Coordinates of C-alpha atoms in Angstrom, one line a residue:
X2 CA 1.8 -15.3 5.4
X3 CA 5.2 -13.5 4.8
X4 CA 6.7 -16.9 3.9
X5 CA 4.0 -17.4 1.2
X6 CA 4.6 -13.9 -0.1
X7 CA 8.3 -14.6 -0.3
X8 CA 7.8 -17.8 -2.3
X9 CA 5.4 -16.0 -4.6
X10 CA 7.9 -13.3 -5.2
X11 CA 10.5 -15.9 -6.2
X12 CA 8.1 -17.5 -8.7
X13 CA 7.2 -14.3 -10.5
X14 CA 9.1 -12.7 -13.3
X15 CA 11.3 -10.5 -11.2
X16 CA 13.5 -9.0 -14.0
X17 CA 10.5 -8.4 -16.2
X18 CA 8.6 -6.7 -13.4
X19 CA 11.6 -4.5 -12.4
X20 CA 12.3 -3.5 -16.0
X21 CA 8.7 -2.3 -16.4
X22 CA 8.7 -0.5 -13.0
X23 CA 11.7 1.7 -14.0
X24 CA 9.6 3.3 -16.7
X25 CA 6.6 2.3 -18.8
X26 CA 7.3 -0.3 -21.4
X27 CA 6.8 1.7 -24.6
X28 CA 7.0 1.0 -28.3
X29 CA 10.5 2.5 -28.5
X30 CA 11.8 0.2 -25.7
X31 CA 10.3 -2.8 -27.5
X32 CA 12.1 -1.8 -30.8
X33 CA 15.4 -1.6 -28.9
X34 CA 14.7 -5.1 -27.4
X35 CA 13.8 -6.4 -30.8
X36 CA 17.0 -5.2 -32.4
X37 CA 19.1 -6.5 -29.5
X38 CA 17.3 -9.9 -29.5
X39 CA 17.8 -10.3 -33.3
X40 CA 21.5 -9.5 -32.9
X41 CA 22.2 -11.9 -30.0
X42 CA 20.0 -14.5 -31.6
X43 CA 22.1 -14.6 -34.7
X44 CA 25.2 -14.8 -32.5
X45 CA 23.7 -17.7 -30.5
X46 CA 22.8 -20.0 -33.5
X47 CA 26.3 -21.3 -34.3
X48 CA 27.4 -21.2 -30.7
X49 CA 24.4 -23.3 -29.5
X50 CA 25.1 -25.9 -32.1
X51 CA 28.8 -26.0 -31.5
X52 CA 28.3 -26.3 -27.7
X53 CA 25.8 -29.2 -28.2
X54 CA 28.3 -31.0 -30.3
X55 CA 31.1 -30.5 -27.8
X56 CA 28.7 -31.8 -25.1
X57 CA 28.3 -35.1 -27.0
X58 CA 24.9 -34.6 -28.6
X59 CA 23.5 -33.6 -31.9
X60 CA 23.5 -29.8 -32.7
X61 CA 19.7 -29.4 -32.7
X62 CA 19.6 -30.0 -29.0
X63 CA 21.7 -26.9 -28.5
X64 CA 19.1 -24.9 -30.5
X65 CA 16.3 -26.4 -28.5
X66 CA 18.0 -25.3 -25.3
X67 CA 18.4 -21.7 -26.6
X68 CA 14.8 -21.7 -27.6
X69 CA 13.0 -23.2 -24.6
X70 CA 15.3 -22.5 -21.7
X71 CA 16.4 -19.2 -23.1
X72 CA 12.8 -18.0 -23.2
X73 CA 11.7 -19.4 -19.8
X74 CA 14.8 -18.2 -17.8
X75 CA 14.3 -14.7 -19.2
X76 CA 10.7 -14.8 -18.2
X77 CA 11.1 -16.1 -14.7
X78 CA 14.7 -15.0 -13.9
X79 CA 16.1 -12.1 -11.9
X80 CA 18.7 -10.5 -14.2
X81 CA 17.1 -8.3 -16.9
X82 CA 20.0 -8.5 -19.5
X83 CA 21.1 -12.2 -19.1
X84 CA 21.0 -14.5 -22.2
X85 CA 20.7 -18.1 -21.2
X86 CA 21.4 -21.2 -23.3
X87 CA 24.2 -23.8 -23.7
X88 CA 27.5 -22.6 -22.3
X89 CA 31.1 -23.8 -22.7
X90 CA 31.5 -24.2 -18.9
X91 CA 29.1 -27.2 -19.0
X92 CA 31.0 -29.2 -21.6
X93 CA 33.3 -30.9 -19.1
X94 CA 30.3 -32.1 -17.1
X95 CA 27.9 -32.9 -19.9
X96 CA 30.2 -34.8 -22.3
X97 CA 31.0 -37.6 -19.9
X98 CA 27.3 -38.0 -19.0
X99 CA 26.4 -38.2 -22.7
X100 CA 29.1 -40.8 -23.3
X101 CA 28.0 -43.0 -20.3
X102 CA 24.2 -42.5 -20.3
X103 CA 23.3 -41.1 -23.7
X104 CA 20.9 -38.3 -24.4
X105 CA 18.3 -39.7 -22.0
X106 CA 20.7 -39.7 -19.1
X107 CA 21.8 -36.1 -19.9
X108 CA 18.2 -34.8 -20.0
X109 CA 17.4 -36.6 -16.8
X110 CA 20.4 -35.1 -15.0
X111 CA 19.5 -31.7 -16.4
X112 CA 15.9 -32.0 -15.0
X113 CA 17.3 -33.1 -11.6
X114 CA 19.7 -30.1 -11.5
X115 CA 16.8 -27.8 -12.2
X116 CA 15.0 -29.2 -9.1
X117 CA 18.1 -28.5 -7.1
X118 CA 18.3 -24.9 -8.4
X119 CA 14.7 -24.3 -7.3
X120 CA 15.5 -25.7 -3.9
X121 CA 18.5 -23.4 -3.6
X122 CA 16.3 -20.4 -4.6
X123 CA 13.6 -21.3 -2.0
X124 CA 16.3 -21.6 0.6
X125 CA 17.6 -18.1 -0.3
X126 CA 21.1 -19.3 -1.2
X127 CA 21.5 -16.8 -4.1
X128 CA 24.3 -14.9 -2.3
X129 CA 26.5 -17.9 -1.8
X130 CA 28.6 -16.8 -4.8
X131 CA 30.1 -14.2 -2.5
X132 CA 31.8 -17.0 -0.6
X133 CA 33.7 -18.4 -3.6
X134 CA 37.1 -16.8 -3.9
X135 CA 38.3 -15.5 -7.2
X136 CA 41.3 -17.9 -7.1
X137 CA 38.8 -20.8 -7.1
X138 CA 36.7 -19.3 -9.9
X139 CA 39.7 -18.5 -12.1
X140 CA 41.1 -22.0 -11.4
X141 CA 38.2 -24.0 -12.5
X142 CA 37.2 -21.8 -15.4
X143 CA 40.8 -22.1 -16.7
X144 CA 40.8 -25.8 -16.2
X145 CA 37.5 -26.1 -18.1
X146 CA 38.9 -24.0 -21.0
X147 CA 41.9 -26.4 -21.3
X148 CA 39.6 -29.4 -21.4
X149 CA 37.3 -27.8 -24.0
X150 CA 40.3 -26.8 -26.2
X151 CA 41.7 -30.4 -26.0
X152 CA 38.4 -31.8 -27.1
X153 CA 38.5 -29.6 -30.2
X154 CA 41.8 -30.9 -31.5
X155 CA 40.1 -33.9 -33.2
X156 CA 37.8 -31.8 -35.4
X157 CA 40.3 -28.9 -35.8
X158 CA 42.8 -31.2 -37.5
X159 CA 40.3 -33.6 -39.1
X160 CA 41.6 -36.6 -37.1
X161 CA 39.9 -40.0 -37.3
X162 CA 39.1 -40.7 -33.7
X163 CA 36.1 -42.9 -33.2
X164 CA 35.6 -42.1 -29.4
X165 CA 37.6 -40.3 -26.8
X166 CA 38.9 -42.0 -23.6
X167 CA 37.4 -41.0 -20.3
X168 CA 40.5 -39.6 -18.6
X169 CA 42.2 -36.4 -19.7
X170 CA 45.7 -37.7 -20.0
X171 CA 44.4 -40.6 -22.0
X172 CA 42.7 -38.1 -24.4
X173 CA 46.0 -36.2 -24.8
X174 CA 47.9 -39.4 -25.5
X175 CA 45.4 -40.6 -28.1
X176 CA 45.3 -37.2 -29.9
X177 CA 49.1 -37.1 -29.9
X178 CA 49.2 -40.5 -31.6
X179 CA 46.7 -39.5 -34.2
X180 CA 48.1 -36.0 -34.9
X181 CA 50.6 -37.1 -37.7
X182 CA 47.6 -38.3 -39.7
X183 CA 45.9 -34.9 -39.7
X184 CA 43.8 -33.8 -42.7
X185 CA 45.5 -30.8 -44.3
X186 CA 42.3 -29.3 -45.9
X187 CA 40.3 -29.6 -42.7
X188 CA 43.1 -27.9 -40.9
X189 CA 43.1 -25.2 -43.5
X190 CA 39.4 -24.5 -42.9
X191 CA 40.0 -24.4 -39.2
X192 CA 43.0 -22.0 -39.5
X193 CA 41.1 -19.7 -41.9
X194 CA 38.2 -19.5 -39.5
X195 CA 40.5 -18.8 -36.5
X196 CA 42.4 -16.2 -38.5
X197 CA 39.2 -14.3 -39.3
X198 CA 38.1 -14.4 -35.6
X199 CA 41.5 -13.0 -34.6
X200 CA 41.8 -10.3 -37.2
X201 CA 38.1 -9.2 -37.5
X202 CA 38.1 -7.1 -34.3
X203 CA 40.7 -4.8 -35.8
X204 CA 38.0 -3.5 -38.2
X205 CA 36.1 -2.2 -35.2
X206 CA 32.7 -3.1 -36.7
X207 CA 29.6 -3.9 -34.5
X208 CA 29.4 -7.4 -36.2
X209 CA 30.8 -10.0 -33.8
X210 CA 33.9 -11.8 -35.2
X211 CA 32.6 -15.4 -35.1
X212 CA 29.8 -14.7 -37.7
X213 CA 32.1 -13.7 -40.6
X214 CA 34.6 -16.3 -39.4
X215 CA 32.0 -19.1 -39.7
X216 CA 30.8 -17.8 -43.0
X217 CA 34.4 -17.7 -44.4
X218 CA 35.1 -21.2 -43.1
X219 CA 31.8 -22.6 -44.5
X220 CA 32.4 -21.1 -48.0
X221 CA 35.9 -22.4 -48.1
X222 CA 34.8 -25.9 -47.0
X223 CA 32.0 -25.8 -49.6
X224 CA 34.4 -25.0 -52.4
X225 CA 37.0 -27.6 -51.2
X226 CA 34.3 -30.3 -50.9
X227 CA 33.0 -29.4 -54.4
X228 CA 36.5 -30.1 -55.6
X229 CA 36.8 -33.5 -54.1
X230 CA 37.8 -32.8 -50.4
X231 CA 36.2 -34.8 -47.6
X232 CA 35.7 -32.1 -45.0
X233 CA 33.1 -33.1 -42.4
X234 CA 30.1 -30.9 -42.0
X235 CA 27.1 -30.9 -39.7
X236 CA 25.1 -32.4 -42.6
X237 CA 27.6 -35.3 -43.2
X238 CA 28.1 -36.2 -39.5
X239 CA 24.6 -35.9 -38.1
X240 CA 21.2 -37.3 -39.3
X241 CA 17.6 -37.5 -38.1
X242 CA 14.5 -39.6 -38.7
X243 CA 11.6 -38.1 -40.8
X244 CA 8.0 -39.0 -39.9
X245 CA 7.8 -41.4 -42.9
X246 CA 10.8 -43.4 -41.5
X247 CA 13.4 -42.0 -44.0
X248 CA 16.6 -40.3 -42.8
X249 CA 17.5 -36.6 -43.3
X250 CA 21.0 -35.1 -42.9
X251 CA 22.0 -32.3 -40.7
X252 CA 19.4 -30.9 -38.2
X253 CA 15.6 -31.5 -38.4
X254 CA 13.7 -28.4 -39.5
X255 CA 10.9 -29.1 -36.9
X256 CA 9.8 -27.5 -33.7
X257 CA 11.0 -29.3 -30.6
X258 CA 8.4 -31.9 -29.6
X259 CA 7.4 -33.1 -26.1
X260 CA 8.9 -36.3 -24.9
X261 CA 9.6 -37.8 -21.4
X262 CA 13.3 -37.5 -20.7
X263 CA 13.5 -41.1 -19.5
X264 CA 12.1 -42.3 -22.8
X265 CA 15.0 -40.9 -24.8
X266 CA 17.9 -43.1 -25.9
X267 CA 20.6 -44.1 -23.5
X268 CA 24.2 -44.9 -24.5
X269 CA 23.1 -48.3 -25.9
X270 CA 20.4 -46.7 -28.1
X271 CA 17.5 -48.0 -26.1
X272 CA 15.2 -45.9 -23.9
X273 CA 17.1 -45.2 -20.7
X274 CA 14.1 -45.8 -18.4
X275 CA 13.6 -44.6 -14.9
X276 CA 14.9 -46.4 -11.8
X277 CA 16.3 -45.7 -8.4
X278 CA 19.7 -47.0 -9.3
X279 CA 19.9 -44.6 -12.3
X280 CA 18.7 -41.7 -10.1
X281 CA 21.3 -42.5 -7.6
X282 CA 24.1 -42.7 -10.2
X283 CA 23.0 -39.3 -11.7
X284 CA 22.8 -37.4 -8.4
X285 CA 26.5 -36.4 -8.4
X286 CA 26.2 -35.1 -12.0
X287 CA 23.0 -33.3 -11.2
X288 CA 24.6 -31.6 -8.2
X289 CA 27.6 -30.6 -10.3
X290 CA 25.4 -29.1 -13.0
X291 CA 23.3 -27.2 -10.4
X292 CA 26.4 -25.8 -8.7
X293 CA 28.1 -24.7 -11.9
X294 CA 24.8 -23.3 -13.3
X295 CA 24.3 -21.3 -10.1
X296 CA 27.9 -20.0 -10.2
X297 CA 27.8 -19.1 -13.9
X298 CA 24.4 -17.4 -13.8
X299 CA 25.1 -15.4 -10.7
X300 CA 28.6 -14.4 -11.9
X301 CA 27.0 -13.2 -15.2
X302 CA 24.4 -11.2 -13.3
X303 CA 27.1 -9.6 -11.2
X304 CA 29.1 -8.7 -14.3
X305 CA 26.0 -7.2 -15.9
X306 CA 25.3 -5.2 -12.7
X307 CA 28.7 -3.6 -13.0
X308 CA 28.1 -2.8 -16.7
X309 CA 24.6 -1.4 -16.3
X310 CA 24.4 0.0 -12.7
X311 CA 21.3 -2.1 -12.2
X312 CA 20.8 -4.8 -9.5
X313 CA 19.7 -8.4 -10.0
X314 CA 17.7 -10.6 -7.7
X315 CA 20.0 -13.6 -7.0
X316 CA 17.3 -15.9 -5.7
X317 CA 14.9 -15.0 -8.5
X318 CA 17.7 -15.8 -11.0
X319 CA 18.2 -19.2 -9.4
X320 CA 14.5 -19.8 -9.6
X321 CA 14.4 -18.9 -13.3
X322 CA 17.4 -21.1 -14.0
X323 CA 15.7 -23.9 -12.1
X324 CA 12.4 -23.6 -14.0
X325 CA 14.2 -23.4 -17.3
X326 CA 16.3 -26.6 -16.6
X327 CA 13.3 -28.5 -15.3
X328 CA 11.2 -27.8 -18.4
X329 CA 13.7 -27.9 -21.3
X330 CA 14.6 -31.6 -21.0
X331 CA 11.0 -32.5 -21.9
X332 CA 11.6 -30.8 -25.3
X333 CA 15.1 -32.3 -25.9
X334 CA 17.1 -29.4 -24.6
X335 CA 20.3 -29.8 -22.6
X336 CA 21.5 -27.9 -19.6
X337 CA 21.3 -24.1 -19.8
X338 CA 22.7 -21.2 -17.8
X339 CA 23.5 -17.5 -18.4
X340 CA 26.3 -16.9 -20.9
X341 CA 28.4 -13.8 -20.0
X342 CA 29.6 -13.1 -23.6
X343 CA 26.1 -13.3 -25.1
X344 CA 24.6 -11.3 -22.2
X345 CA 27.2 -8.6 -22.6
X346 CA 26.5 -8.5 -26.4
X347 CA 22.8 -8.2 -25.6
X348 CA 23.3 -5.1 -23.4
X349 CA 25.7 -3.5 -25.8
X350 CA 23.2 -4.0 -28.6
X351 CA 20.7 -1.8 -26.7
X352 CA 18.6 -4.2 -24.7
X353 CA 16.1 -2.6 -22.3
X354 CA 14.5 -5.6 -20.6
X355 CA 14.3 -9.5 -20.6
X356 CA 12.1 -9.2 -23.7
X357 CA 15.3 -9.1 -25.8
X358 CA 16.3 -12.5 -24.5
X359 CA 12.8 -13.8 -25.4
X360 CA 13.2 -12.4 -28.9
X361 CA 16.7 -14.1 -29.1
X362 CA 14.9 -17.4 -28.5
X363 CA 12.4 -16.7 -31.2
X364 CA 15.2 -15.8 -33.7
X365 CA 16.8 -19.2 -32.9
X366 CA 13.4 -20.9 -33.4
X367 CA 13.0 -19.3 -36.8
X368 CA 16.5 -20.3 -37.9
X369 CA 15.7 -23.9 -36.9
X370 CA 12.6 -24.0 -39.0
X371 CA 13.7 -22.0 -42.0
X372 CA 17.5 -22.3 -42.2
X373 CA 18.1 -25.9 -41.2
X374 CA 19.3 -26.8 -44.7
X375 CA 21.8 -23.9 -44.7
X376 CA 23.1 -24.8 -41.2
X377 CA 23.9 -28.3 -42.4
X378 CA 26.8 -26.8 -44.5
X379 CA 28.7 -25.6 -41.4
X380 CA 32.0 -27.4 -41.4
X381 CA 33.2 -29.2 -38.2
X382 CA 36.7 -27.7 -38.3
X383 CA 35.2 -24.2 -38.3
X384 CA 33.0 -25.2 -35.3
X385 CA 36.1 -26.4 -33.5
X386 CA 37.9 -23.2 -34.2
X387 CA 34.9 -21.3 -32.9
X388 CA 35.0 -23.3 -29.7
X389 CA 38.8 -22.8 -29.3
X390 CA 38.1 -19.0 -29.2
X391 CA 35.3 -19.6 -26.7
X392 CA 37.7 -21.6 -24.5
X393 CA 40.3 -18.9 -24.7
X394 CA 37.9 -16.1 -23.8
X395 CA 36.4 -18.1 -20.9
X396 CA 39.8 -18.9 -19.5
X397 CA 40.5 -15.2 -18.6
X398 CA 44.2 -15.9 -19.1
X399 CA 45.3 -12.3 -18.5
X400 CA 43.5 -12.2 -15.1
X401 CA 45.0 -15.6 -14.2
X402 CA 48.5 -14.5 -15.1
X403 CA 48.0 -11.3 -13.0
X404 CA 46.9 -13.4 -10.1
X405 CA 50.0 -15.6 -10.4
X406 CA 52.3 -12.6 -10.4
X407 CA 50.7 -10.5 -7.7
X408 CA 48.5 -12.6 -5.4
X409 CA 49.6 -14.0 -2.1
X410 CA 51.1 -17.5 -2.1
X411 CA 47.9 -18.9 -0.6
X412 CA 45.8 -17.7 -3.5
X413 CA 48.3 -19.0 -6.0
X414 CA 48.2 -22.4 -4.3
X415 CA 44.3 -22.4 -4.4
X416 CA 44.3 -21.4 -8.1
X417 CA 46.8 -24.1 -9.1
X418 CA 45.0 -26.7 -7.1
X419 CA 41.6 -25.9 -8.7
X420 CA 43.1 -25.7 -12.2
X421 CA 44.9 -29.0 -11.8
X422 CA 42.0 -30.9 -10.3
X423 CA 39.6 -29.6 -12.9
X424 CA 41.8 -30.8 -15.8
X425 CA 42.9 -34.1 -14.2
X426 CA 39.8 -35.2 -12.2
X427 CA 36.5 -33.4 -11.9
X428 CA 35.2 -29.9 -11.6
X429 CA 33.1 -30.6 -8.4
X430 CA 36.2 -32.0 -6.7
X431 CA 38.1 -29.0 -7.8
X432 CA 35.6 -26.5 -6.5
X433 CA 35.0 -28.3 -3.2
X434 CA 38.8 -28.7 -2.6
X435 CA 39.5 -25.1 -3.6
X436 CA 36.9 -23.6 -1.3
X437 CA 38.0 -25.8 1.6
X438 CA 41.6 -25.1 1.0
X439 CA 40.9 -21.3 0.6
X440 CA 39.0 -21.4 3.9
X441 CA 41.7 -23.3 5.8
X442 CA 44.4 -20.9 4.5
X443 CA 42.3 -17.9 5.3
X444 CA 41.8 -19.2 8.9
X445 CA 45.5 -19.8 9.2
X446 CA 46.2 -16.2 8.1
X447 CA 43.6 -14.8 10.5
X448 CA 45.0 -16.9 13.3
X449 CA 48.4 -15.5 12.6
X450 CA 47.0 -12.0 12.9
X451 CA 45.9 -12.6 16.5
X452 CA 48.7 -11.4 18.8
X453 CA 49.3 -11.1 22.5
X454 CA 51.5 -8.4 23.8
X455 CA 52.8 -7.6 27.3
X456 CA 52.0 -3.9 27.8
X457 CA 52.8 -3.7 31.5
X458 CA 55.8 -1.4 31.0
X459 CA 54.0 0.9 28.5
X460 CA 53.7 4.6 29.4
X461 CA 49.9 4.5 29.3
X462 CA 49.6 1.5 31.7
X463 CA 52.4 2.8 34.0
X464 CA 50.6 6.1 34.3
X465 CA 47.5 4.3 35.6
X466 CA 49.6 2.3 38.1
X467 CA 50.1 -1.5 38.2
X468 CA 50.4 -3.3 41.6
X469 CA 53.4 -5.4 42.3
X470 CA 53.2 -8.9 40.8
X471 CA 50.5 -8.0 38.2
X472 CA 50.9 -8.0 34.5
X473 CA 48.8 -6.4 31.7
X474 CA 48.4 -8.2 28.3
X475 CA 46.8 -6.8 25.2
X476 CA 45.1 -9.3 22.8
X477 CA 44.5 -8.2 19.2
X478 CA 42.6 -10.1 16.6
X479 CA 39.8 -12.7 16.5
X480 CA 40.0 -15.2 19.4
X481 CA 38.7 -18.3 17.6
X482 CA 39.6 -22.0 17.6
X483 CA 42.5 -21.7 15.2
X484 CA 44.2 -19.0 17.4
X485 CA 43.0 -19.6 20.9
X486 CA 45.2 -22.4 22.1
X487 CA 48.3 -20.7 20.8
X488 CA 47.4 -17.3 22.4
X489 CA 46.7 -18.8 25.8
X490 CA 49.8 -20.9 25.6
X491 CA 51.8 -17.8 25.0
X492 CA 50.0 -16.1 27.8
X493 CA 50.9 -18.9 30.2
X494 CA 54.6 -18.6 29.2
X495 CA 54.6 -14.8 29.5
X496 CA 52.8 -14.6 32.8
X497 CA 55.1 -17.0 34.7
X498 CA 54.5 -16.8 38.5
X499 CA 52.5 -13.5 38.3
X500 CA 50.1 -12.9 41.1
X501 CA 47.5 -11.9 38.6
X502 CA 47.0 -10.7 35.0
X503 CA 44.8 -8.2 33.3
X504 CA 43.6 -9.1 29.8
X505 CA 42.9 -6.0 27.7
X506 CA 40.6 -7.3 25.0
X507 CA 39.4 -4.2 23.2
X508 CA 41.0 -5.6 20.0
X509 CA 39.2 -8.9 20.2
X510 CA 36.4 -8.8 17.6
X511 CA 35.3 -12.4 17.8
X512 CA 35.2 -15.0 20.5
X513 CA 34.0 -18.5 19.4
X514 CA 33.5 -21.8 21.2
X515 CA 37.2 -22.6 20.8
X516 CA 38.3 -19.3 22.3
X517 CA 35.7 -19.7 25.1
X518 CA 37.1 -23.1 25.9
X519 CA 40.6 -21.8 26.1
X520 CA 39.5 -18.9 28.3
X521 CA 37.7 -21.4 30.6
X522 CA 41.0 -23.4 30.9
X523 CA 42.8 -20.3 31.9
X524 CA 40.3 -19.4 34.6
X525 CA 40.4 -23.0 35.9
X526 CA 44.2 -22.8 35.9
X527 CA 44.1 -19.6 37.9
X528 CA 41.6 -21.2 40.4
X529 CA 44.1 -24.0 41.1
X530 CA 47.2 -21.7 41.3
X531 CA 45.6 -19.0 43.3
X532 CA 46.3 -16.4 40.7
X533 CA 43.6 -13.9 39.5
X534 CA 42.5 -12.9 36.0
X535 CA 40.8 -9.6 35.1
X536 CA 39.2 -9.1 31.7
X537 CA 38.7 -5.5 30.5
X538 CA 37.1 -3.7 27.6
X539 CA 35.1 -6.5 25.9
X540 CA 33.5 -5.8 22.6
X541 CA 29.8 -6.7 22.0
X542 CA 30.3 -10.1 20.3
X543 CA 32.7 -11.6 22.9
X544 CA 30.6 -10.1 25.7
X545 CA 27.5 -11.7 24.3
X546 CA 29.3 -15.1 23.9
X547 CA 30.4 -15.0 27.5
X548 CA 26.9 -14.1 28.7
X549 CA 25.3 -17.0 26.6
X550 CA 27.9 -19.4 28.1
X551 CA 27.0 -18.3 31.6
X552 CA 30.5 -17.1 32.4
X553 CA 30.2 -14.9 35.5
X554 CA 32.8 -13.2 37.8
X555 CA 34.2 -15.5 40.5
X556 CA 35.5 -13.8 43.7
X557 CA 39.2 -14.2 44.1
X558 CA 39.6 -15.8 40.6
X559 CA 38.0 -13.7 37.8
X560 CA 36.5 -10.2 37.4
X561 CA 35.2 -8.2 34.4
X562 CA 35.5 -4.4 33.9
X563 CA 34.2 -2.2 31.1
X564 CA 37.6 -0.4 30.6
X565 CA 41.2 -1.0 31.3
X566 CA 41.4 2.2 33.4
X567 CA 38.5 1.0 35.6
X568 CA 40.3 -2.4 36.1
X569 CA 43.6 -0.8 37.1
X570 CA 41.9 1.7 39.3
X571 CA 40.2 -1.1 41.2
X572 CA 43.5 -2.9 41.5
X573 CA 45.3 0.2 42.8
X574 CA 42.7 0.8 45.5
X575 CA 43.0 -2.9 46.5
X576 CA 39.3 -3.7 46.1
X577 CA 40.1 -6.8 44.0

């Protein structure tokens, strides 16, 4: 019964419920949510389109994601201020999938990742984010930012590149070859858009900089195209089929319709279908999407907790993200997760509850239906400039530089490894390697902290009295597999031909299987040589480990005492 109650609590709208429990949901709170939702909805429209294009699909699929997934994740999630939709972090994963498997493969991988997120929520893995070091997070987000920025070079300079190579360095080489043939007017539009984004914050207005920047870039491109320029726009690059079979330019002004993901087009333009081989090929991509989605959404929730003083439900947030990503592919939407920048803007705009995120989705829906014709005039160079700023912001370059200057060498090594692997190979490889490397380096540092000291000649020990031929050793630090062999090797060297030794272990916080095995070797060695070992002042965890292993006192070989004083007193009276 408790298990069922737990599953039910995961499936309910945790953030909505908590927001309404704080205080009654009044009309004034709804007005605040309405205003915040409209604000962040306007922000999300060009971002959702730009991120869909960067992911290798038409811009309307980004709008579908913000509409469907944004609404469902807000309804079922565990963070009351999070805004979900397409995010820059996914570009490096989604773009190769779209190139290899088309829209159908991308939607199928998204649905599979949603199932994985739900499984993670049911297994209560929401707090796993605590075990990912900052050096790993900064490394892979910085690497993602570099890849995203590289992908924008083509549209920023108006280069004629039919398709991008699969590997990063091949992309760089191709772009370098094409750069001399840049289009000056496209570059002008991109630079004007970028300049407005950089200068606008100095005006200290509540209007986010990318909105006036995109407007300025669009008006400039419109004027240049009217005078004979050939600057690409969303309308000139993308098209869609109308119900009568004719073709429209830009994005379709229709509501997203239901369709099975596996009936959508693959890379060859035909329905991708559903097969075990395809499922097996997409599993690694789905796992990567789920892992990154979990990390991004939970990081966003943690950031919002720090801003607001509220607390999110990590497992409910994973459940909401899972539900959103399972449902959205059936309506053409791509992968969604919480977006930190849009979520922060939502809170600063006065949001009170997840209702603001639902309003944001409705604003995007209205823009799709009523402003599709206007959105077709957005120039591709301006969208590239917008994504360059998104990449810069997500890179957290100041934090990365600070880490490089002040962090220990092990953290710097982890950061550089994750950064390099993300750019050169794959984000999943980067995160996996980074976490493993961080764990190994941490264990190495912890093992180096474990010390053994001969305290036989110390004033405290001498005041208690030590029999002739006995030595007292103090062990400090965790006695685990990475340290145990070294510690007991040093102990053997220090003890020499001693008649017996006292191990003062009040500083040993952890004793694992490796430490237990090394201790057993020591006792066996004492049994053969005729020496004795006394263990004094065990903490709770080592004592419990010894008890579970069935380690008991052995007359003439090993004894255990609650304190060092009790052990030395027994030795002095000759009872051992």
